[in-house]
Coordinates of N, CA and C in Angstrom, one line a residue:
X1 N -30.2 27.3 -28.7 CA -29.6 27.7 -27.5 C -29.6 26.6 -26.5
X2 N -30.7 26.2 -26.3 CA -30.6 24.7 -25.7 C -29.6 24.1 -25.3
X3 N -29.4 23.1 -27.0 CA -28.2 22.2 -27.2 C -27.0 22.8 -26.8
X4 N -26.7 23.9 -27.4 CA -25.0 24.6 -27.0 C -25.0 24.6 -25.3
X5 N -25.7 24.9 -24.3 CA -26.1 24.7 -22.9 C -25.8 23.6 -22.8
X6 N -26.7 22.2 -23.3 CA -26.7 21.3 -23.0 C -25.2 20.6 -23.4
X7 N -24.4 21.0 -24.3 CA -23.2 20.7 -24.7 C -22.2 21.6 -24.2
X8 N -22.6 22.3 -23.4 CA -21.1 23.1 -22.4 C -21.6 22.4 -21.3
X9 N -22.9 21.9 -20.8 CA -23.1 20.8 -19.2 C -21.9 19.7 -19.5
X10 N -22.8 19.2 -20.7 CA -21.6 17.5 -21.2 C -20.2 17.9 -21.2
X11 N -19.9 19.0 -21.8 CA -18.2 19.4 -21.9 C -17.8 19.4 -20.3
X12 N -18.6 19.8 -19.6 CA -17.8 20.5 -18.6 C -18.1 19.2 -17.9
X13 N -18.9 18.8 -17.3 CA -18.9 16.8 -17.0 C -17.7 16.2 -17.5
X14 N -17.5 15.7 -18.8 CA -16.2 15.4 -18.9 C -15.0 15.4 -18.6
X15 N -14.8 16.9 -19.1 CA -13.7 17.5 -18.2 C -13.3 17.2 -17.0
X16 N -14.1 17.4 -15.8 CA -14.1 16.9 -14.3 C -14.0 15.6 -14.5
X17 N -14.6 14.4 -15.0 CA -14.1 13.6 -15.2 C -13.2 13.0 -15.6
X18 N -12.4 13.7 -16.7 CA -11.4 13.8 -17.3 C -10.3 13.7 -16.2
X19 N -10.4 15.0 -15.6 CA -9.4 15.6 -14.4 C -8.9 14.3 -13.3
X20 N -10.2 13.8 -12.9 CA -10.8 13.2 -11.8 C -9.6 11.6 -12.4
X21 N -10.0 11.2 -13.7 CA -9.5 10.0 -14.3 C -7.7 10.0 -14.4
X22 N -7.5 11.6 -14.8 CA -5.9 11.7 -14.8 C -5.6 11.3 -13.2
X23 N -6.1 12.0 -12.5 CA -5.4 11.6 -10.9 C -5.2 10.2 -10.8
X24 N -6.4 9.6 -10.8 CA -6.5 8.3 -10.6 C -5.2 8.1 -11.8
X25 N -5.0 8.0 -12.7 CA -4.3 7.3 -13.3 C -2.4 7.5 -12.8
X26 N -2.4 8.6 -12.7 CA -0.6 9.2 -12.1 C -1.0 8.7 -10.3
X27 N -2.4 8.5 -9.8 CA -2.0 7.6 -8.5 C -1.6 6.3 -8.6
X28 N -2.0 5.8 -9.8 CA -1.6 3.9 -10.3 C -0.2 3.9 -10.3
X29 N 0.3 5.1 -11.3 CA 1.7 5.0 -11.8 C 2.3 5.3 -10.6
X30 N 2.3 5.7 -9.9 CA 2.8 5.7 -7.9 C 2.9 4.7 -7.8
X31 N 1.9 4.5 -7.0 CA 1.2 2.8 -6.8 C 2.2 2.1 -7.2
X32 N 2.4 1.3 -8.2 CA 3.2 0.5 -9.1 C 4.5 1.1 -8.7
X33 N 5.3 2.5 -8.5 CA 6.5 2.7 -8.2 C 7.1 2.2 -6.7
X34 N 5.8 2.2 -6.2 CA 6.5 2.1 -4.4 C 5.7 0.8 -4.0
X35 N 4.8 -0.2 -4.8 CA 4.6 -1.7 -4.6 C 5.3 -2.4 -5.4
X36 N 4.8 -3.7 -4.5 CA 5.4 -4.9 -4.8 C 4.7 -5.9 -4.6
X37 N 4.8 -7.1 -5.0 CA 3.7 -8.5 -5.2 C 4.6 -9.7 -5.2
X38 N 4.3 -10.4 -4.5 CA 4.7 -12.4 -4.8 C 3.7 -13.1 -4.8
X39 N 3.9 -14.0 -5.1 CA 2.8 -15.6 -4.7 C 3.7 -16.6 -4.9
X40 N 3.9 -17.0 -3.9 CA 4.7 -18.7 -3.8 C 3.3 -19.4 -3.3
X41 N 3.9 -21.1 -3.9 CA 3.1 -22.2 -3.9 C 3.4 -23.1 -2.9
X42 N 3.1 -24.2 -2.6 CA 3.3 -25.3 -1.6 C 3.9 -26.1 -2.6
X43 N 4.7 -26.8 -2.9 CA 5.3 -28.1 -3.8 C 4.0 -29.1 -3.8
X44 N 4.4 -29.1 -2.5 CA 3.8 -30.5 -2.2 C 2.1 -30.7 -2.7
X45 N 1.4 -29.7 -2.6 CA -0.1 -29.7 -2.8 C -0.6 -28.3 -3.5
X46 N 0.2 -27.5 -3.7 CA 0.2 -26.8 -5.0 C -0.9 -25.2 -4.1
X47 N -1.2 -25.5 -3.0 CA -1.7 -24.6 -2.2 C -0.9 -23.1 -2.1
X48 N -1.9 -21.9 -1.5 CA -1.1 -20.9 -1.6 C -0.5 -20.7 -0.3
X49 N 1.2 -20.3 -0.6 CA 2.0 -20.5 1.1 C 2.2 -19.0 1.5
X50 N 2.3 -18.2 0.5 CA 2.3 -16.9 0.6 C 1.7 -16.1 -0.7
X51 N 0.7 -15.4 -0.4 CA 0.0 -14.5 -1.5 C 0.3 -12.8 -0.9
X52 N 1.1 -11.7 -1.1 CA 1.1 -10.8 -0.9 C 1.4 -9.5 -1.4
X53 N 1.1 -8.3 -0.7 CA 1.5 -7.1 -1.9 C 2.0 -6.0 -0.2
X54 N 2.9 -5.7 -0.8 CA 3.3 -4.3 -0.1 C 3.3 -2.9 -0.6
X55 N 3.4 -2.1 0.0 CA 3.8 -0.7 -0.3 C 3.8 0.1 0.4
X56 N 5.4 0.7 0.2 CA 6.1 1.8 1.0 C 5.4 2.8 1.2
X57 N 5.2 3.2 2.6 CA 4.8 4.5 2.4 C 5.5 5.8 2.2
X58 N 6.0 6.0 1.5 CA 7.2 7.0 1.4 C 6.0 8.3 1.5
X59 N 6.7 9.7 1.2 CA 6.0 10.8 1.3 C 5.3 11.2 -0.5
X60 N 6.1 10.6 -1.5 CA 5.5 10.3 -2.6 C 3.8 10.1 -2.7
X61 N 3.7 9.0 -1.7 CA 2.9 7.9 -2.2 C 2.0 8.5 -1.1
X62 N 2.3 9.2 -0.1 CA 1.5 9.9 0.7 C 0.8 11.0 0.6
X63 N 1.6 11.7 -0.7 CA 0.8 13.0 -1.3 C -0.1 12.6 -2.2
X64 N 0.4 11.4 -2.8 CA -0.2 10.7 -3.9 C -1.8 10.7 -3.3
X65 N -1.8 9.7 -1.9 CA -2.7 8.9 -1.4 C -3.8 10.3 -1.2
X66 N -3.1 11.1 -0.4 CA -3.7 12.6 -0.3 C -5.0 13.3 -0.9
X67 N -3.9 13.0 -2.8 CA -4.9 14.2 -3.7 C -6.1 12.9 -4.0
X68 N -5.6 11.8 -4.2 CA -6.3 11.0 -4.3 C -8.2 11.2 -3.6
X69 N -7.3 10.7 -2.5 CA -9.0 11.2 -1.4 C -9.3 12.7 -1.4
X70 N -8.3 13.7 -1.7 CA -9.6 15.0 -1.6 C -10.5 14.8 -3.0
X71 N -9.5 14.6 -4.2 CA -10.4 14.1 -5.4 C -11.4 13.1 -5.6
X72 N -11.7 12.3 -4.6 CA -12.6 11.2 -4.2 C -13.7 11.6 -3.5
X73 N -13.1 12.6 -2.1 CA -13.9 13.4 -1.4 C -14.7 15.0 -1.4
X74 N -14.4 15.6 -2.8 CA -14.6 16.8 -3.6 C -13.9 17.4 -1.9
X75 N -12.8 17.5 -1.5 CA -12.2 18.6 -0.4 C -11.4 19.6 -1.2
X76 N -11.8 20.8 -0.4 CA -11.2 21.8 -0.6 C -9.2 21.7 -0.3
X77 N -8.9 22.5 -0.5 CA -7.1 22.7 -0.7 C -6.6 22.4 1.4
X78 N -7.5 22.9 2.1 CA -7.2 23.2 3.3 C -7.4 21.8 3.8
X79 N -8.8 20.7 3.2 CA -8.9 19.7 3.8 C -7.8 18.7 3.2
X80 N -7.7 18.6 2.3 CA -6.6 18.0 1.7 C -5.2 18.1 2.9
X81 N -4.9 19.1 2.5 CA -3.3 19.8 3.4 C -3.7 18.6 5.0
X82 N -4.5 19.2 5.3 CA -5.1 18.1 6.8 C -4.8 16.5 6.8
X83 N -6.0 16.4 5.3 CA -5.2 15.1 4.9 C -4.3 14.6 5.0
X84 N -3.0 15.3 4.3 CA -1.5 14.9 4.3 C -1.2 14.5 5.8
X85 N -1.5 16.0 6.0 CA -0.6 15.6 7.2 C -1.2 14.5 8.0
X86 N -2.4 13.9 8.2 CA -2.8 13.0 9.1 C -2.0 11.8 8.5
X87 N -1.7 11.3 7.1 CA -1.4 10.5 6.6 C 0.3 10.5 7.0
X88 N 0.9 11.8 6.9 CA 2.1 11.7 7.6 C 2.3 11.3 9.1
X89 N 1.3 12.1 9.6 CA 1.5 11.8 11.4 C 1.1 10.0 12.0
X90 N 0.7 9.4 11.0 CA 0.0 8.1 11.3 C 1.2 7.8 11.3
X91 N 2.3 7.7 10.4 CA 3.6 7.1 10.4 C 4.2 7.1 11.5
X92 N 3.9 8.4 12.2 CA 4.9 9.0 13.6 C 6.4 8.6 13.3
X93 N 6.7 9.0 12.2 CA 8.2 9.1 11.8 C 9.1 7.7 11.7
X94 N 7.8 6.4 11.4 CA 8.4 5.8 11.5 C 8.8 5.0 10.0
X95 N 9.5 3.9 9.4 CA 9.2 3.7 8.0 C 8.1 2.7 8.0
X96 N 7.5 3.0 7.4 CA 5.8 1.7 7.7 C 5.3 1.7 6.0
X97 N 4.7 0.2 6.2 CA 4.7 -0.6 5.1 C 3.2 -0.9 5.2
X98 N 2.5 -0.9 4.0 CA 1.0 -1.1 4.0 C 1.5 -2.4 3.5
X99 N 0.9 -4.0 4.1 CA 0.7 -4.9 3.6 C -0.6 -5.8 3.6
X100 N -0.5 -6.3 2.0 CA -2.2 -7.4 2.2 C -1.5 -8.8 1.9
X101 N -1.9 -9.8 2.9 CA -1.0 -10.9 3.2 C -2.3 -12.3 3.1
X102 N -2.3 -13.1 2.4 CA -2.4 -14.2 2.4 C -2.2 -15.7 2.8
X103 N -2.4 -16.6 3.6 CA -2.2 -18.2 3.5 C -3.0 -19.1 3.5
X104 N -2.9 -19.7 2.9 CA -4.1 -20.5 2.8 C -4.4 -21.4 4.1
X105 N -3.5 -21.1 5.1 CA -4.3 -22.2 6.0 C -5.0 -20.7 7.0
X106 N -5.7 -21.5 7.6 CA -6.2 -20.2 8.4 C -6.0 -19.9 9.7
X107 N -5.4 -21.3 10.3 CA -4.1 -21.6 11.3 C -2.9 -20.8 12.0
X108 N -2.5 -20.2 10.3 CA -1.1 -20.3 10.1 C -1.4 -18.5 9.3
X109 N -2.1 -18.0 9.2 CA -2.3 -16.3 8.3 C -2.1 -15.6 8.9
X110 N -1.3 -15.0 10.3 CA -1.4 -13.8 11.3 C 0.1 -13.8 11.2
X111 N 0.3 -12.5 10.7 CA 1.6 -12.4 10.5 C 1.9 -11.6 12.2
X112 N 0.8 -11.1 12.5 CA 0.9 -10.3 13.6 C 1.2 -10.9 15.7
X113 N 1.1 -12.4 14.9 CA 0.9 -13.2 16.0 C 2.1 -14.3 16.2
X114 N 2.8 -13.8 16.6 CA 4.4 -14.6 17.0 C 3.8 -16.1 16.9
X115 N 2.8 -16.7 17.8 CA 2.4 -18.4 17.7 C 2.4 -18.4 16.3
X116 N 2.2 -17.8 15.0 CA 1.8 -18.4 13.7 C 3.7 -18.5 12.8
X117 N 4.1 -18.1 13.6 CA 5.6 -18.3 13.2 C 6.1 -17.5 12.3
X118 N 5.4 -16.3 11.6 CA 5.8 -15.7 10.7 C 7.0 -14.6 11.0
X119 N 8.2 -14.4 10.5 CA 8.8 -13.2 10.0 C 8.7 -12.6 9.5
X120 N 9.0 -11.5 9.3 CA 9.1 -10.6 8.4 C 9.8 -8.9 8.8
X121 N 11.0 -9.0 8.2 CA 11.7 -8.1 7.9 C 12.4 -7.5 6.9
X122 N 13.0 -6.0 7.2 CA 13.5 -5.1 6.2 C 14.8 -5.2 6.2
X123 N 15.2 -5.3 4.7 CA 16.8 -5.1 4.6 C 17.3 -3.8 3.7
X124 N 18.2 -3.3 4.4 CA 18.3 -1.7 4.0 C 19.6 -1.7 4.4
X125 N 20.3 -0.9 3.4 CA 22.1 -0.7 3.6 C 23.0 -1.5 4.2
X126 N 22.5 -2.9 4.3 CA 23.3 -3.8 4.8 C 22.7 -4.2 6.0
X127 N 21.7 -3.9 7.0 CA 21.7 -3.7 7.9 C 20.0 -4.7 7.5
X128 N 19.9 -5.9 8.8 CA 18.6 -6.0 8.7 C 17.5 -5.9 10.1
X129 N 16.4 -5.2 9.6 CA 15.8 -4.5 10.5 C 14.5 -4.7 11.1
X130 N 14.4 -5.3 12.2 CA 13.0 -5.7 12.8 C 12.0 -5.2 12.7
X131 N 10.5 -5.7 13.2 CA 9.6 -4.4 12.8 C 9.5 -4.1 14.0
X132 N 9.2 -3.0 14.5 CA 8.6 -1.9 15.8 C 7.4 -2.1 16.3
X133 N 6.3 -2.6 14.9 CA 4.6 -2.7 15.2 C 4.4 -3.6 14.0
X134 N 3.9 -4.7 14.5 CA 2.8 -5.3 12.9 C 1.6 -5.0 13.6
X135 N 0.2 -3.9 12.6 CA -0.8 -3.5 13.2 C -1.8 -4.3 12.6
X136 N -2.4 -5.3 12.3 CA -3.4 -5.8 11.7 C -4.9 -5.0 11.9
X137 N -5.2 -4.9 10.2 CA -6.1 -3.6 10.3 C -7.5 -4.6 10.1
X138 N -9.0 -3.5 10.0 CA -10.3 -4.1 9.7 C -9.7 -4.4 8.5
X139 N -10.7 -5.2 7.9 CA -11.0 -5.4 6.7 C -11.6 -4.3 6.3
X140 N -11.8 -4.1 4.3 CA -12.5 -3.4 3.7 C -12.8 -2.2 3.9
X141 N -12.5 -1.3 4.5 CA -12.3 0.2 4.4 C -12.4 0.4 3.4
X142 N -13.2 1.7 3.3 CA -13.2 2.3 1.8 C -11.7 3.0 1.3
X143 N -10.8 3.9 2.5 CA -9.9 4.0 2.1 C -9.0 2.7 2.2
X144 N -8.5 2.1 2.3 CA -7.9 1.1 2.2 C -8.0 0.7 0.5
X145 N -9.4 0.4 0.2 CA -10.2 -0.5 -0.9 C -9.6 1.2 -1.5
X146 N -9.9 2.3 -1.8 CA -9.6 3.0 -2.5 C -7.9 3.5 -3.2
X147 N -7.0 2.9 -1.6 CA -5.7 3.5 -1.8 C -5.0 2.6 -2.6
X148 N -5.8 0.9 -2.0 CA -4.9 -0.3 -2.4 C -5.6 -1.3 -3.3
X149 N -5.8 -1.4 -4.2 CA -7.2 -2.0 -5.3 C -6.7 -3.3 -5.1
X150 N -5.1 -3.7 -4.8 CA -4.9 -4.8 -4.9 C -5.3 -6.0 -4.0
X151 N -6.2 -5.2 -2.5 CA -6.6 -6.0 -1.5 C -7.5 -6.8 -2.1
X152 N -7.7 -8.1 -2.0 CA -8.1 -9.2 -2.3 C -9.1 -9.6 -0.7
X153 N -10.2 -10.3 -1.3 CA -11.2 -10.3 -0.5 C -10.9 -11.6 1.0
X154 N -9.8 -12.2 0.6 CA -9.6 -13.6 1.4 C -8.7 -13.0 2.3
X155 N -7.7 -12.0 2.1 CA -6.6 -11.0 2.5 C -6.6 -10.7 4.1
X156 N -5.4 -10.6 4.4 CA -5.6 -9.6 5.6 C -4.4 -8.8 5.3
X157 N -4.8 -7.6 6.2 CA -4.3 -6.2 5.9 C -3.5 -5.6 7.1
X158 N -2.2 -5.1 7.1 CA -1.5 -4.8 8.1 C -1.0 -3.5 8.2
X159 N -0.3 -2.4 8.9 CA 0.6 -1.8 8.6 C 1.6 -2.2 9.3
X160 N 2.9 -2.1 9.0 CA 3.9 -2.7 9.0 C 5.2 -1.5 9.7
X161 N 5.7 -1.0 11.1 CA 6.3 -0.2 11.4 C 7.9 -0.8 11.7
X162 N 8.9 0.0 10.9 CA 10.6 -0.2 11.0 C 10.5 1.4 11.7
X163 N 11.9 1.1 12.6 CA 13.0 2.1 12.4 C 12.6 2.9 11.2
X164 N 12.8 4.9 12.9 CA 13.0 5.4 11.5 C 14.3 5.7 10.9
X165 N 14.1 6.3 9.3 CA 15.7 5.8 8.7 C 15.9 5.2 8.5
X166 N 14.9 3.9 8.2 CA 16.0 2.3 8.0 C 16.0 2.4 6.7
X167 N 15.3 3.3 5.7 CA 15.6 3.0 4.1 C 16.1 4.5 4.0
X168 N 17.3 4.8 3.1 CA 17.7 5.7 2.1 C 17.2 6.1 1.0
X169 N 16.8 7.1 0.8 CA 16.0 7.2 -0.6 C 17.0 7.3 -1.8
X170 N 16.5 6.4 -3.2 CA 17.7 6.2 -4.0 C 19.0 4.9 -3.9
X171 N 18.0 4.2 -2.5 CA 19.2 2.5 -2.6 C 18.1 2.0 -2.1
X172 N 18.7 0.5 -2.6 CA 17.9 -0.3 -2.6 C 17.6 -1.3 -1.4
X173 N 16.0 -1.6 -1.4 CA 15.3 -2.1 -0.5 C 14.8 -3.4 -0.3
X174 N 14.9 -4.2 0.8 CA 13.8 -5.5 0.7 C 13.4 -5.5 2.0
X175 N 12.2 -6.0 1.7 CA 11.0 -6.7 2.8 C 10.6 -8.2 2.1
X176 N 10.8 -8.9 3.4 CA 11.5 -10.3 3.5 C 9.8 -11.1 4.5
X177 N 9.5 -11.6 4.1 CA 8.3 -12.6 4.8 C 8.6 -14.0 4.6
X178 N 8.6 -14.8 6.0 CA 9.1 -16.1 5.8 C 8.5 -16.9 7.1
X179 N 8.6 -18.2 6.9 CA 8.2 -18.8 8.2 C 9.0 -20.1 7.9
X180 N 8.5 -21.5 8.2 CA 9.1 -22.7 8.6 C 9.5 -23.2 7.0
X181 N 8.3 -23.1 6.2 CA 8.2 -23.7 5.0 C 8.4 -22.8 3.5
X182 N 8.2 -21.9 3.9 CA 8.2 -20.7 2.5 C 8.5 -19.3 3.0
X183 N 9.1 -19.1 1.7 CA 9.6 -17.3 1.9 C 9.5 -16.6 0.9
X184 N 9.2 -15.3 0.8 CA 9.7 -14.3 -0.1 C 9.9 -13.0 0.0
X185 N 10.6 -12.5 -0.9 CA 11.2 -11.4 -1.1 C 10.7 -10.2 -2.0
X186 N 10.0 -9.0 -1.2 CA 10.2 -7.8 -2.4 C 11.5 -7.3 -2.5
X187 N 11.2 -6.6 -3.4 CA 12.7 -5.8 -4.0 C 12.3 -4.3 -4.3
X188 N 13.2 -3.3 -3.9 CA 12.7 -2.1 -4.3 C 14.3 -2.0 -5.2
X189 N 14.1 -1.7 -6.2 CA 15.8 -1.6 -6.2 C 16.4 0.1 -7.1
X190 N 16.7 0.4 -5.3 CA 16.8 2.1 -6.0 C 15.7 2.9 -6.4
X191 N 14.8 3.1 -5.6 CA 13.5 3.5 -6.4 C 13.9 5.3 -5.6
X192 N 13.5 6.3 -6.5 CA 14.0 7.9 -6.0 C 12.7 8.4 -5.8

Protein backbone atom coordinates (compact mmCIF):
# COMPACT_ATOMS: atom_id res chain seq x y z
CA UNK A 1 0.00 0.00 0.00
CA UNK A 2 2.90 2.16 0.65
CA UNK A 3 4.57 2.10 -2.66
CA UNK A 4 1.29 2.51 -4.80
CA UNK A 5 0.89 5.99 -2.42
CA UNK A 6 4.33 6.67 -2.76
CA UNK A 7 3.86 6.24 -6.69
CA UNK A 8 0.62 8.34 -7.17
CA UNK A 9 2.94 11.32 -4.81
CA UNK A 10 5.81 10.79 -7.79
CA UNK A 11 2.92 10.55 -10.58
CA UNK A 12 1.29 13.47 -9.49
CA UNK A 13 4.85 15.52 -8.90
CA UNK A 14 5.54 14.96 -12.35
CA UNK A 15 2.56 15.75 -13.82
CA UNK A 16 2.69 19.35 -12.29
CA UNK A 17 5.94 19.37 -13.47
CA UNK A 18 5.18 18.15 -16.60
CA UNK A 19 2.32 20.92 -16.88
CA UNK A 20 4.64 23.55 -15.39
CA UNK A 21 7.51 22.49 -18.25
CA UNK A 22 4.86 22.59 -21.18
CA UNK A 23 4.10 26.30 -20.27
CA UNK A 24 7.48 27.17 -20.12
CA UNK A 25 8.10 25.53 -23.32
CA UNK A 26 4.87 27.19 -25.72
CA UNK A 27 6.28 30.59 -23.60
CA UNK A 28 9.92 29.92 -25.58
CA UNK A 29 8.01 29.19 -28.83
CA UNK A 30 6.30 32.90 -28.19
CA UNK A 31 9.35 34.26 -27.19
CA UNK A 32 11.23 33.34 -30.38
CA UNK A 33 7.95 34.50 -32.43
CA UNK A 34 7.83 38.13 -31.28
CA UNK A 35 12.05 38.43 -30.65
CA UNK A 36 14.75 39.30 -32.35
CA UNK A 37 18.79 39.40 -31.89
CA UNK A 38 21.93 41.08 -33.68
CA UNK A 39 25.64 41.42 -32.81
CA UNK A 40 27.71 43.61 -35.04
CA UNK A 41 31.46 43.96 -34.58
CA UNK A 42 33.93 46.96 -34.77
CA UNK A 43 36.17 46.27 -38.13
CA UNK A 44 38.71 47.95 -36.81
CA UNK A 45 39.35 46.07 -33.30
CA UNK A 46 36.85 43.38 -33.57
CA UNK A 47 35.03 44.86 -30.35
CA UNK A 48 31.33 44.59 -29.66
CA UNK A 49 29.44 47.85 -31.36
CA UNK A 50 26.13 46.52 -30.93
CA UNK A 51 25.02 43.35 -28.90
CA UNK A 52 21.10 43.21 -28.64
CA UNK A 53 17.68 41.42 -28.37
CA UNK A 54 14.20 42.91 -28.61
CA UNK A 55 10.73 41.92 -28.16
CA UNK A 56 7.42 43.14 -29.14
CA UNK A 57 5.13 43.30 -26.77
CA UNK A 58 2.17 42.46 -28.60
CA UNK A 59 -0.96 40.95 -26.47
CA UNK A 60 0.37 37.38 -27.56
CA UNK A 61 3.34 37.70 -25.71
CA UNK A 62 1.48 39.41 -22.91
CA UNK A 63 -0.79 36.60 -22.18
CA UNK A 64 2.05 34.48 -22.74
CA UNK A 65 4.24 36.61 -20.14
CA UNK A 66 0.97 36.34 -17.88
CA UNK A 67 0.37 32.42 -17.55
CA UNK A 68 3.99 32.35 -17.33
CA UNK A 69 4.25 34.21 -13.86
CA UNK A 70 0.91 32.84 -12.36
CA UNK A 71 2.67 29.39 -13.23
CA UNK A 72 5.84 30.61 -11.56
CA UNK A 73 3.86 32.27 -8.84
CA UNK A 74 1.24 29.17 -8.13
CA UNK A 75 -1.69 32.28 -8.68
CA UNK A 76 -5.01 31.54 -8.80
CA UNK A 77 -7.17 32.42 -12.22
CA UNK A 78 -8.30 35.91 -10.61
CA UNK A 79 -4.54 36.82 -9.84
CA UNK A 80 -3.36 35.98 -13.09
CA UNK A 81 -6.45 38.02 -15.02
CA UNK A 82 -4.81 41.07 -12.68
CA UNK A 83 -1.68 40.12 -14.03
CA UNK A 84 -2.63 40.57 -17.61
CA UNK A 85 -4.01 43.32 -17.21
CA UNK A 86 -1.23 45.14 -15.30
CA UNK A 87 0.98 43.89 -18.10
CA UNK A 88 -1.45 45.50 -20.59
CA UNK A 89 -1.95 48.84 -18.69
CA UNK A 90 2.03 49.24 -18.32
CA UNK A 91 1.86 49.66 -22.15
CA UNK A 92 -0.81 52.51 -21.69
CA UNK A 93 -1.79 51.77 -25.31
CA UNK A 94 1.25 52.38 -26.44
CA UNK A 95 3.46 49.92 -28.97
CA UNK A 96 6.54 49.19 -26.51
CA UNK A 97 9.49 47.14 -27.04
CA UNK A 98 11.37 45.20 -24.29
CA UNK A 99 15.05 45.75 -25.20
CA UNK A 100 18.58 44.29 -23.73
CA UNK A 101 21.31 46.42 -25.39
CA UNK A 102 24.95 46.16 -25.28
CA UNK A 103 28.38 48.32 -26.21
CA UNK A 104 31.25 47.72 -25.37
CA UNK A 105 32.42 51.08 -24.50
CA UNK A 106 30.84 52.17 -21.40
CA UNK A 107 30.96 55.86 -22.71
CA UNK A 108 28.89 55.22 -25.43
CA UNK A 109 25.94 52.17 -23.93
CA UNK A 110 22.78 54.56 -22.98
CA UNK A 111 20.59 54.27 -25.61
CA UNK A 112 18.43 56.43 -23.27
CA UNK A 113 20.71 59.40 -23.29
CA UNK A 114 20.65 61.70 -26.39
CA UNK A 115 24.73 62.73 -25.46
CA UNK A 116 25.60 58.90 -26.27
CA UNK A 117 24.27 59.42 -29.78
CA UNK A 118 22.18 56.55 -30.16
CA UNK A 119 19.01 56.12 -32.41
CA UNK A 120 16.70 54.02 -32.54
CA UNK A 121 13.64 53.61 -34.45
CA UNK A 122 10.54 51.78 -35.77
CA UNK A 123 9.62 51.24 -39.27
CA UNK A 124 6.03 50.24 -39.96
CA UNK A 125 3.90 50.66 -43.19
CA UNK A 126 6.16 52.88 -44.78
CA UNK A 127 6.17 55.30 -42.23
CA UNK A 128 9.20 55.79 -39.77
CA UNK A 129 8.53 56.24 -36.19
CA UNK A 130 10.23 57.88 -33.19
CA UNK A 131 10.12 56.61 -29.81
CA UNK A 132 7.64 58.45 -27.21
CA UNK A 133 9.85 57.02 -24.07
CA UNK A 134 13.30 55.01 -23.89
CA UNK A 135 12.76 53.84 -20.12
CA UNK A 136 16.01 52.27 -18.89
CA UNK A 137 15.10 49.66 -16.36
CA UNK A 138 17.08 48.03 -12.94
CA UNK A 139 18.96 45.41 -13.72
CA UNK A 140 18.13 41.75 -12.90
CA UNK A 141 14.64 41.50 -11.82
CA UNK A 142 13.43 38.26 -11.35
CA UNK A 143 10.63 39.08 -13.73
CA UNK A 144 12.61 40.44 -16.33
CA UNK A 145 15.40 37.33 -15.78
CA UNK A 146 12.19 35.11 -15.92
CA UNK A 147 10.28 36.78 -19.08
CA UNK A 148 13.62 37.43 -20.95
CA UNK A 149 16.50 34.57 -20.38
CA UNK A 150 18.22 36.26 -23.09
CA UNK A 151 19.41 39.28 -20.69
CA UNK A 152 22.93 38.89 -20.48
CA UNK A 153 24.76 40.00 -17.38
CA UNK A 154 26.96 43.10 -18.97
CA UNK A 155 23.41 44.22 -20.66
CA UNK A 156 21.27 47.07 -20.02
CA UNK A 157 17.60 46.81 -20.25
CA UNK A 158 14.97 49.25 -21.53
CA UNK A 159 11.46 49.54 -22.47
CA UNK A 160 11.09 51.07 -25.53
CA UNK A 161 7.52 53.34 -26.23
CA UNK A 162 6.19 54.16 -30.24
CA UNK A 163 2.95 55.52 -31.22
CA UNK A 164 0.11 53.84 -30.65
CA UNK A 165 -0.81 51.83 -34.00
CA UNK A 166 2.52 52.26 -35.40
CA UNK A 167 2.60 48.35 -36.19
CA UNK A 168 -0.30 46.33 -38.09
CA UNK A 169 -0.70 43.02 -37.12
CA UNK A 170 0.20 40.59 -40.07
CA UNK A 171 2.91 43.30 -41.90
CA UNK A 172 5.96 43.63 -41.49
CA UNK A 173 8.17 45.34 -38.97
CA UNK A 174 11.62 46.85 -38.11
CA UNK A 175 13.34 48.37 -35.19
CA UNK A 176 16.42 50.09 -36.30
CA UNK A 177 19.46 50.98 -33.63
CA UNK A 178 22.20 53.07 -34.96
CA UNK A 179 24.68 55.75 -34.04
CA UNK A 180 27.95 57.35 -35.71
CA UNK A 181 29.73 54.06 -36.50
CA UNK A 182 27.32 50.97 -36.54
CA UNK A 183 23.81 49.89 -37.10
CA UNK A 184 21.35 47.31 -37.05
CA UNK A 185 18.31 46.04 -38.00
CA UNK A 186 15.47 43.64 -36.58
CA UNK A 187 13.02 42.29 -38.85
CA UNK A 188 9.68 41.05 -37.92
CA UNK A 189 8.44 40.07 -41.29
CA UNK A 190 4.63 39.53 -41.10
CA UNK A 191 4.52 37.89 -37.91
CA UNK A 192 0.20 37.21 -37.00
Amino acid sequence: MKIIKYFLLVALILSSFSSFAGVKSDYKKILKKWSRHDEVYAHYDLKAAIIWDATFLSEEMLEAQADLYARQYDLDDSQKLKEWENLRSSREGKTVFFVSFFNSSKKLDDLSNPKHGWLIRLKSRGNVFEPVLIERLKRYSPEAQLFYPYILPWSVTYRVSFPPNAIVSGQKFELDVRNQLSDSHLIWDKPE
